[in-house]
Amino acid sequence: MTATAALAGSDYAQRSREMINLVKDLRALGADAEVDLPRIAVVGNQSAGKSSLVEAIADIKVPRAAGTCTRCPMEFRLSYSESAWRSQISLRFEKSKTGNRLPNVLEQKFGPTIYSKNELEDMLRRAQMAVLNPSTSATQFEAADFKDKLMLENELSFSPNVVCVDVSGPDVPDLSFIDLPGLVSNEERDVIDLVRNLILDHITGNALILLTITMRDDIQNQSAALLAKEVDPQGLRTVGVLTKPDTLQPGEESGWLDILHGRKHRLHHGYFVTKQPGPQELLENLAHAEARKREAAYFASTLPWRNVLQTIKSRVGVPHLTSHLSKLLTERISEALPDLRSRSLASLRQARDELSSLPEPPSDNSLSDLLRLIGQFEKTISDCVGGSIHEPSVMQHCRATYDLFRDNIKATTPEFTVNDTPYSSQERPRSAKDVQGFIKNHITRELPFDVPFDAKAHLINQCLEDWPHFVEACADAVFLGLGEMLDVKIEQTFGRFGNLKESVSNVVNELLNEIQDNAAKHLQWLLALENYPFTLNTHYLESYREKYLKKYQEERSQATPDENDQPAEAASPEIVLMAEVRAYFQVAYKRIIDNVPRAIDYDGLIALSSRVHAALVRGLGVDTEGPSTRLKEYFAEDPEVSDLRAELQAKQKRLEEITTRLSGFSGKSDPGRVSIVRSSFRLNASSPLSPFRAMATTNSRPSSRLTVQNGGITEERDDLSPQSTAVSPEPQDSAQKDAVSPAPPAIDPEEIYASERKKVVESALDSLLNQLTPENLDTISDQLVAWANSPEDVGGTPVLSAIVLAVVRKSVAVGWVKMGASICEKLISNVGDHVKGKRSSGETFAGRDLACSYLVDHLNALIAEALSKSTITGTIHDRKASDFNLANLMQELLEMGEIGGGGLLKYAENKFKEKGNLAQRGMELSYAILKSCGCLLDIPLNSVETQNVFTAIEQRMEEVSPDFRLMLQELIDLRERNWVDMLGDGDKKDE
C-alpha cells in the first residue's frame, strides 16, 4: 500500500475528500457568484516554474509548447481512488465575452474520459482553445487539427472562464486548486491589466494564495509576490513555494535560507522549496515517482540544503507541500461552512424578497387585465376627488387654494371713508368728497338727490376688476394639482407597462385639457354675470346697507368741519352711495367665493371622475373590434423588469441548490482541529413568546430554518461558541516555528449570536404585529410587555424590535398610527428596570428610560427618512401622505405625554429658516407636523418656541414659491383661528 493510499483511508482524509467535493459541487452550481468559496489559487510570474509545480502536484503534463502558456484559469480537482488513474476535462463558463457574469453558470464535459496521462496534455491544449474562442462550439476543438492555421487564431488573448480537470487514482492526493495565468510584462498595457485583474478576482477574499517564487531572481523583483502582498498584507493567507533551487549562484543561498526560516518576508503559513526536473530530464519523460525520488536525492546531497535538511525537513519537496495544502484547504472549508450556510440563506431570502417585490408577469388575458386596471384607476380617482381618508391630498390642496382665493377676493373690498385719503381720486373715489364729485359728474336727467344707476354700477365694477385674475389663478392651481395627482396615479397603476402608461397619459391629459377648457368657459360666464349688479338677497343687502350707513354717519359726525363750511347732512347722497356699494360688494363677495370653487369642483374634479372610465375605454380602443395587437403592445413588459425577473429566478434556483447542498452536508470534524457544533436556542411553551407558535407555522414568508418543535419556536444555527470550540496545537519543528507568525484574532461568536438572535426576534414580532387589530391590541401589547420583561431577554432586544416594528415600519400604514403609539406607550410604562440596553449614542439605559430613548432615536430616524424623500424623486402627494402619517403618530405620542413639544418646535423653526436643496422638503414636513400637532404644541409652556416658529414663517413668506406661500399662510390662518381648520368661515371674519 502506498503512502497516499494509507493516508487516504483515514477518517481525516475521508472528511477532507467530502469537503473538497462539496466545494467542487458548489462551484459547479455557480456559488462563486453568491458566496466566497474557499480555494487555493496558484500565482506566479511567467517562467517562475508554476507549470512544473502544477505538474508535480497533480501528476499530469500540461501544455508547454510555444504560445500555449496558461491563458485561462485551470481548476485541478484531485481525489484519491482505488481505481486506475483517470481524468475528465470540463469547461465552466461563468462570464460572457464582455466580462459580464452569466445568469446561469454552465459546466459541460469536454471530450471523453481520459485513461492515459499522455493524452491529457493535448486535451488541455484543446480545452483552453475552446475557452478562448467562445463563439465556436466547444465540440469542434475536441478533434481539431492544430495544423490548421485558423484554429491557432484565438478570439480572446485571455479568458476568465475555467478549464476544470478532475483527476483520480491510487497515487492522487485529495486536493483542489486553481492555476492562474502567469503575470506578464512584455505585452500591451490592456493585456497586462486584464491578466492582473483576472488574478485579483481569484486571490481576493477567502483564497489561500500559493505563491510561486523562482530563486533565479530577487523576490522583491517578482510582481506576483508584490500582488500577493497587496491583497494579503499580513501574509495570513499566503503559502510561499521557492522553485528552481538549482539555478542559485554561489553566495546567494543565505538570503533564501533566511526566507525559508521566516527571518525575512514572513508568511503565516511559511515557505516550501521544491525541485522539478530540468530541461534534460524532461526529455527523459520521467515518471512522477522517479521525479519525486530525484527531488529528495537533490536536497539530501546538494549544498546548502543537505546541511539544513533536518531543520527544514517538513518544508522540502512536493509531497510535504501537497499534504500541507490539503490540510490547510480542509481547515479553511471547515471554518467557512457556518458562514457559507448563513450567507447562502441570507442571499436566498434576499433573492426571494426582490423577486416578490417585482410585479407579476403579464397574463394571457390582456383585455381582462386592461379593464381591471382601468376600473382600479377610476376607483383611485374617485377616492381622490371624493376626499377619501386614504387619498386626502387632492382635496387638501383644493381647500388651501380656495382659502387663498377667498382671501384675495376679500382684499378687493372698497374701503370708503368720510375723511380725505391719498388713495382716493375722482376716477376711483374712496372719500366722501370724491364720491360727491363722482356723482355730480354722472348726473344727467336724474332728479335732485337721486344717484345715477350707472354711477353706482361703475363703482361696483371697479371693485371687481381684479376678480378674473384671481379666478383664473385659483382654477390653474387646482388643475395643476389635479394634473400632478393624475401623473402619480397613472405611474402607480400603469407604470410597469411603458407603452400602456404612455397611451393612458395621452388620453387622460387630453380629457383633463378638455375639462379645464369647459371649466374656464363656465367661470368666464360666472364673472360675466357680475358685470350686471343684481340680487334678490335683499335681507342681506339691507342689513349691510344699514350697517355701513351707520358707520359712515358716525364718522361724519365726528369729523371737524372747516371754518367756512357748513356741517354736511348725515344722509347725503354720497354717504348712501358708499353704503350701498359696500353692501352690494358683500353680497357679491359671498356669492363668488362659493360659486367659483363649486364650479371648479363640478366642472373639473367631478367631471374627471365621471368621465375618465369612458374616455380610457374609448381612447385605448377597448370598444373596437380586434384590439389584440394593440393590447399586446400595451402589455409589453419593460425589458429591464423581465430581464431582472429572469436573473432573480435563475439566482433563486441556484441558491436553492446551494443551500440544499450545504444543508445536506454532514460528517464528523477532524478531532484535532476546530469542531463545528450545531446548537439551537428554543422558546418553549412556557416562554412569554409562546403566542407566536401558531404564526411560526402559518407565516408564508420563508425563514431561516425557523421550525416548531415541542410546542415552541426553534431556530437551528451553526455556531462557533467558546464552549464547543477546541483547538489542539500541532507539533512544529524549529523551522516551522520561525516561519509561523501569530494567528489573527478570532471572530467573537457572541456577536454572531446576537445578530442572529435579533433577526429571529424581529421575524417573530413581525408575524405577531401582522395580525394586530384594534380588537386584540391590548392582548398583543400585553404579550409584548411580558416578553420584554422576561429574564432571558434582559438585553433589550424585544423592546427595541417592538418599537422599530410598531413605529418605524408600521407608522406609514393608515390605521397603524394609534395602535403603534399605544404599543410604545405600554412598553414605556411597563418595562422593568432589570431590562438594560444601549441606544445609538452608546449610552446604557434601563426600563422606562431605555424604551423612551429607543423611541426618540427612531423618531429621529423617521424624520431623517422623510427628509431623504427629495422633491426630485418623490411626488408631492406621496410625500404629503407620508408626512401626515408621521405627524399623526407624533400627535398621538404628544397626547400620551411620551414626547415633548419643545424639540419639535425647534426643529420646525430651523427648517423654516433653512435654505438650500433640502429647504422645501424640511418646510413640507414641518407644515405637516404643525398642522396635525399645532393645537398640542401652541401652549403657554412653549410660547417662546412657538413665536420663534411663526417669526421664521413670516420672514420666509416673500422668498418662497406661490405653492409654499399658500402652505405658510394656511399655518398663520390656523393659528389665528386657534387651530380650528374650517372652510367657509367668512362670516366670522367679516364681523
mmCIF file of C-alpha atoms in Angstrom, residues 387-563:
data_model
loop_
_atom_site.group_PDB
_atom_site.id
_atom_site.type_symbol
_atom_site.label_atom_id
_atom_site.label_comp_id
_atom_site.label_asym_id
_atom_site.label_seq_id
_atom_site.Cartn_x
_atom_site.Cartn_y
_atom_site.Cartn_z
ATOM 1 C CA GLY A 387 -61.699 63.193 -0.352
ATOM 2 C CA SER A 388 -61.338 59.611 0.873
ATOM 3 C CA ILE A 389 -59.397 59.175 4.100
ATOM 4 C CA HIS A 390 -56.942 57.107 2.072
ATOM 5 C CA GLU A 391 -56.484 59.811 -0.586
ATOM 6 C CA PRO A 392 -56.762 63.206 1.175
ATOM 7 C CA SER A 393 -54.070 65.150 -0.682
ATOM 8 C CA VAL A 394 -56.132 66.473 -3.636
ATOM 9 C CA MET A 395 -58.927 67.941 -1.532
ATOM 10 C CA GLN A 396 -56.446 69.324 0.987
ATOM 11 C CA HIS A 397 -54.693 71.085 -1.877
ATOM 12 C CA CYS A 398 -58.058 72.406 -3.130
ATOM 13 C CA ARG A 399 -59.051 73.664 0.321
ATOM 14 C CA ALA A 400 -55.816 75.594 0.666
ATOM 15 C CA THR A 401 -56.284 77.041 -2.825
ATOM 16 C CA TYR A 402 -59.897 78.072 -2.129
ATOM 17 C CA ASP A 403 -58.833 79.695 1.151
ATOM 18 C CA LEU A 404 -56.298 81.813 -0.708
ATOM 19 C CA PHE A 405 -58.902 82.668 -3.371
ATOM 20 C CA ARG A 406 -61.339 83.813 -0.688
ATOM 21 C CA ASP A 407 -58.665 85.986 0.931
ATOM 22 C CA ASN A 408 -57.708 87.512 -2.443
ATOM 23 C CA ILE A 409 -61.342 88.403 -3.220
ATOM 24 C CA LYS A 410 -61.765 89.812 0.269
ATOM 25 C CA ALA A 411 -58.737 92.044 -0.331
ATOM 26 C CA THR A 412 -60.631 93.884 -3.128
ATOM 27 C CA THR A 413 -63.163 95.295 -0.627
ATOM 28 C CA PRO A 414 -63.798 99.032 -1.316
ATOM 29 C CA GLU A 415 -62.608 100.894 1.772
ATOM 30 C CA PHE A 416 -64.769 104.058 1.738
ATOM 31 C CA THR A 417 -64.218 106.804 4.288
ATOM 32 C CA VAL A 418 -65.769 110.152 5.140
ATOM 33 C CA ASN A 419 -62.353 111.716 5.569
ATOM 34 C CA ASP A 420 -59.869 112.614 2.882
ATOM 35 C CA THR A 421 -57.435 109.840 1.911
ATOM 36 C CA PRO A 422 -54.492 109.754 -0.538
ATOM 37 C CA TYR A 423 -55.949 106.562 -2.026
ATOM 38 C CA SER A 424 -58.988 108.408 -3.373
ATOM 39 C CA SER A 425 -59.460 110.271 -6.658
ATOM 40 C CA GLN A 426 -62.280 111.494 -8.892
ATOM 41 C CA GLU A 427 -61.778 108.399 -11.113
ATOM 42 C CA ARG A 428 -61.602 105.901 -8.222
ATOM 43 C CA PRO A 429 -63.324 107.705 -5.365
ATOM 44 C CA ARG A 430 -62.943 106.416 -1.814
ATOM 45 C CA SER A 431 -63.503 109.606 0.236
ATOM 46 C CA ALA A 432 -66.955 111.227 0.667
ATOM 47 C CA LYS A 433 -65.761 114.381 -1.057
ATOM 48 C CA ASP A 434 -64.559 112.469 -4.161
ATOM 49 C CA VAL A 435 -67.718 110.339 -4.217
ATOM 50 C CA GLN A 436 -69.753 113.554 -4.162
ATOM 51 C CA GLY A 437 -67.792 114.820 -7.158
ATOM 52 C CA PHE A 438 -68.129 111.449 -8.885
ATOM 53 C CA ILE A 439 -71.962 111.650 -8.543
ATOM 54 C CA LYS A 440 -72.006 115.198 -9.858
ATOM 55 C CA ASN A 441 -70.035 114.191 -12.931
ATOM 56 C CA HIS A 442 -72.520 111.413 -13.764
ATOM 57 C CA ILE A 443 -75.851 113.266 -13.206
ATOM 58 C CA THR A 444 -77.849 113.811 -16.419
ATOM 59 C CA ARG A 445 -81.679 113.585 -16.199
ATOM 60 C CA GLU A 446 -81.872 112.467 -12.581
ATOM 61 C CA LEU A 447 -83.951 114.387 -10.056
ATOM 62 C CA PRO A 448 -82.209 116.132 -7.181
ATOM 63 C CA PHE A 449 -80.805 113.754 -4.568
ATOM 64 C CA ASP A 450 -81.037 110.817 -6.973
ATOM 65 C CA VAL A 451 -77.809 108.888 -7.735
ATOM 66 C CA PRO A 452 -77.437 107.684 -11.338
ATOM 67 C CA PHE A 453 -77.557 103.852 -11.531
ATOM 68 C CA ASP A 454 -74.684 103.912 -13.995
ATOM 69 C CA ALA A 455 -72.528 105.666 -11.388
ATOM 70 C CA LYS A 456 -73.406 103.029 -8.794
ATOM 71 C CA ALA A 457 -72.753 100.175 -11.253
ATOM 72 C CA HIS A 458 -69.471 101.777 -12.296
ATOM 73 C CA LEU A 459 -68.236 101.940 -8.700
ATOM 74 C CA ILE A 460 -69.286 98.317 -8.120
ATOM 75 C CA ASN A 461 -67.490 97.088 -11.258
ATOM 76 C CA GLN A 462 -64.352 98.952 -10.230
ATOM 77 C CA CYS A 463 -64.224 96.709 -7.145
ATOM 78 C CA LEU A 464 -64.480 93.560 -9.322
ATOM 79 C CA GLU A 465 -61.730 94.422 -11.818
ATOM 80 C CA ASP A 466 -59.166 92.003 -10.289
ATOM 81 C CA TRP A 467 -61.602 89.133 -9.843
ATOM 82 C CA PRO A 468 -60.921 87.467 -13.236
ATOM 83 C CA HIS A 469 -57.228 87.251 -12.380
ATOM 84 C CA PHE A 470 -57.925 85.611 -9.012
ATOM 85 C CA VAL A 471 -60.480 83.230 -10.517
ATOM 86 C CA GLU A 472 -58.005 82.147 -13.192
ATOM 87 C CA ALA A 473 -55.197 81.692 -10.647
ATOM 88 C CA CYS A 474 -57.476 79.592 -8.445
ATOM 89 C CA ALA A 475 -58.555 77.339 -11.318
ATOM 90 C CA ASP A 476 -54.986 76.974 -12.587
ATOM 91 C CA ALA A 477 -53.726 75.959 -9.137
ATOM 92 C CA VAL A 478 -56.468 73.341 -8.736
ATOM 93 C CA PHE A 479 -55.894 71.852 -12.185
ATOM 94 C CA LEU A 480 -52.130 71.893 -11.676
ATOM 95 C CA GLY A 481 -52.548 69.829 -8.504
ATOM 96 C CA LEU A 482 -55.022 67.600 -10.317
ATOM 97 C CA GLY A 483 -52.524 67.013 -13.113
ATOM 98 C CA GLU A 484 -49.773 66.119 -10.636
ATOM 99 C CA MET A 485 -52.088 63.673 -8.901
ATOM 100 C CA LEU A 486 -53.014 62.056 -12.217
ATOM 101 C CA ASP A 487 -49.349 61.637 -13.165
ATOM 102 C CA VAL A 488 -48.705 59.872 -9.867
ATOM 103 C CA LYS A 489 -51.728 57.592 -10.111
ATOM 104 C CA ILE A 490 -51.004 56.741 -13.740
ATOM 105 C CA GLU A 491 -47.471 55.748 -12.748
ATOM 106 C CA GLN A 492 -48.729 53.684 -9.816
ATOM 107 C CA THR A 493 -51.423 51.891 -11.815
ATOM 108 C CA PHE A 494 -49.899 51.529 -15.288
ATOM 109 C CA GLY A 495 -46.223 52.336 -14.712
ATOM 110 C CA ARG A 496 -44.876 48.831 -15.183
ATOM 111 C CA PHE A 497 -46.161 48.800 -18.788
ATOM 112 C CA GLY A 498 -44.391 51.620 -20.599
ATOM 113 C CA ASN A 499 -46.493 51.629 -23.774
ATOM 114 C CA LEU A 500 -49.767 51.421 -21.860
ATOM 115 C CA LYS A 501 -48.708 54.148 -19.437
ATOM 116 C CA GLU A 502 -47.866 56.485 -22.299
ATOM 117 C CA SER A 503 -51.208 55.826 -24.025
ATOM 118 C CA VAL A 504 -53.169 56.301 -20.783
ATOM 119 C CA SER A 505 -51.276 59.502 -20.065
ATOM 120 C CA ASN A 506 -52.165 60.875 -23.501
ATOM 121 C CA VAL A 507 -55.864 60.031 -23.103
ATOM 122 C CA VAL A 508 -56.099 61.407 -19.572
ATOM 123 C CA ASN A 509 -54.206 64.613 -20.414
ATOM 124 C CA GLU A 510 -56.471 65.198 -23.396
ATOM 125 C CA LEU A 511 -59.516 64.682 -21.166
ATOM 126 C CA LEU A 512 -58.086 66.996 -18.493
ATOM 127 C CA ASN A 513 -57.425 69.751 -21.045
ATOM 128 C CA GLU A 514 -60.978 69.441 -22.357
ATOM 129 C CA ILE A 515 -62.409 69.586 -18.836
ATOM 130 C CA GLN A 516 -60.237 72.565 -17.936
ATOM 131 C CA ASP A 517 -61.390 74.453 -21.069
ATOM 132 C CA ASN A 518 -65.042 73.764 -20.200
ATOM 133 C CA ALA A 519 -64.489 74.884 -16.626
ATOM 134 C CA ALA A 520 -62.773 78.071 -17.826
ATOM 135 C CA LYS A 521 -65.782 78.901 -20.041
ATOM 136 C CA HIS A 522 -68.166 78.384 -17.121
ATOM 137 C CA LEU A 523 -66.036 80.561 -14.858
ATOM 138 C CA GLN A 524 -65.978 83.311 -17.500
ATOM 139 C CA TRP A 525 -69.774 83.060 -17.632
ATOM 140 C CA LEU A 526 -69.977 83.436 -13.852
ATOM 141 C CA LEU A 527 -67.728 86.502 -13.975
ATOM 142 C CA ALA A 528 -69.766 87.990 -16.807
ATOM 143 C CA LEU A 529 -72.884 87.801 -14.611
ATOM 144 C CA GLU A 530 -71.165 90.008 -12.058
ATOM 145 C CA ASN A 531 -70.859 92.823 -14.625
ATOM 146 C CA TYR A 532 -74.585 93.496 -14.140
ATOM 147 C CA PRO A 533 -75.349 94.150 -10.465
ATOM 148 C CA PHE A 534 -78.361 92.174 -9.286
ATOM 149 C CA THR A 535 -79.532 90.331 -6.180
ATOM 150 C CA LEU A 536 -82.692 89.002 -4.580
ATOM 151 C CA ASN A 537 -80.835 88.617 -1.310
ATOM 152 C CA THR A 538 -82.483 91.826 -0.101
ATOM 153 C CA HIS A 539 -82.310 90.935 3.569
ATOM 154 C CA TYR A 540 -78.544 90.510 3.498
ATOM 155 C CA LEU A 541 -78.099 93.597 1.301
ATOM 156 C CA GLU A 542 -80.297 95.742 3.555
ATOM 157 C CA SER A 543 -78.577 94.605 6.767
ATOM 158 C CA TYR A 544 -75.140 95.562 5.415
ATOM 159 C CA ARG A 545 -76.521 98.823 3.931
ATOM 160 C CA GLU A 546 -77.797 99.859 7.357
ATOM 161 C CA LYS A 547 -74.541 98.761 8.967
ATOM 162 C CA TYR A 548 -72.381 100.926 6.724
ATOM 163 C CA LEU A 549 -74.810 103.892 6.718
ATOM 164 C CA LYS A 550 -74.492 103.956 10.456
ATOM 165 C CA LYS A 551 -70.699 103.587 10.246
ATOM 166 C CA TYR A 552 -70.234 106.462 7.773
ATOM 167 C CA GLN A 553 -72.735 108.718 9.595
ATOM 168 C CA GLU A 554 -70.811 108.254 12.831
ATOM 169 C CA GLU A 555 -67.565 109.096 11.056
ATOM 170 C CA ARG A 556 -69.093 112.323 9.652
ATOM 171 C CA SER A 557 -70.498 113.370 12.987
ATOM 172 C CA GLN A 558 -67.029 113.050 14.472
ATOM 173 C CA ALA A 559 -65.352 114.977 11.640
ATOM 174 C CA THR A 560 -64.258 118.577 12.360
ATOM 175 C CA PRO A 561 -65.617 120.877 9.628
ATOM 176 C CA ASP A 562 -63.607 123.693 8.119
ATOM 177 C CA GLU A 563 -64.340 127.200 9.400
#
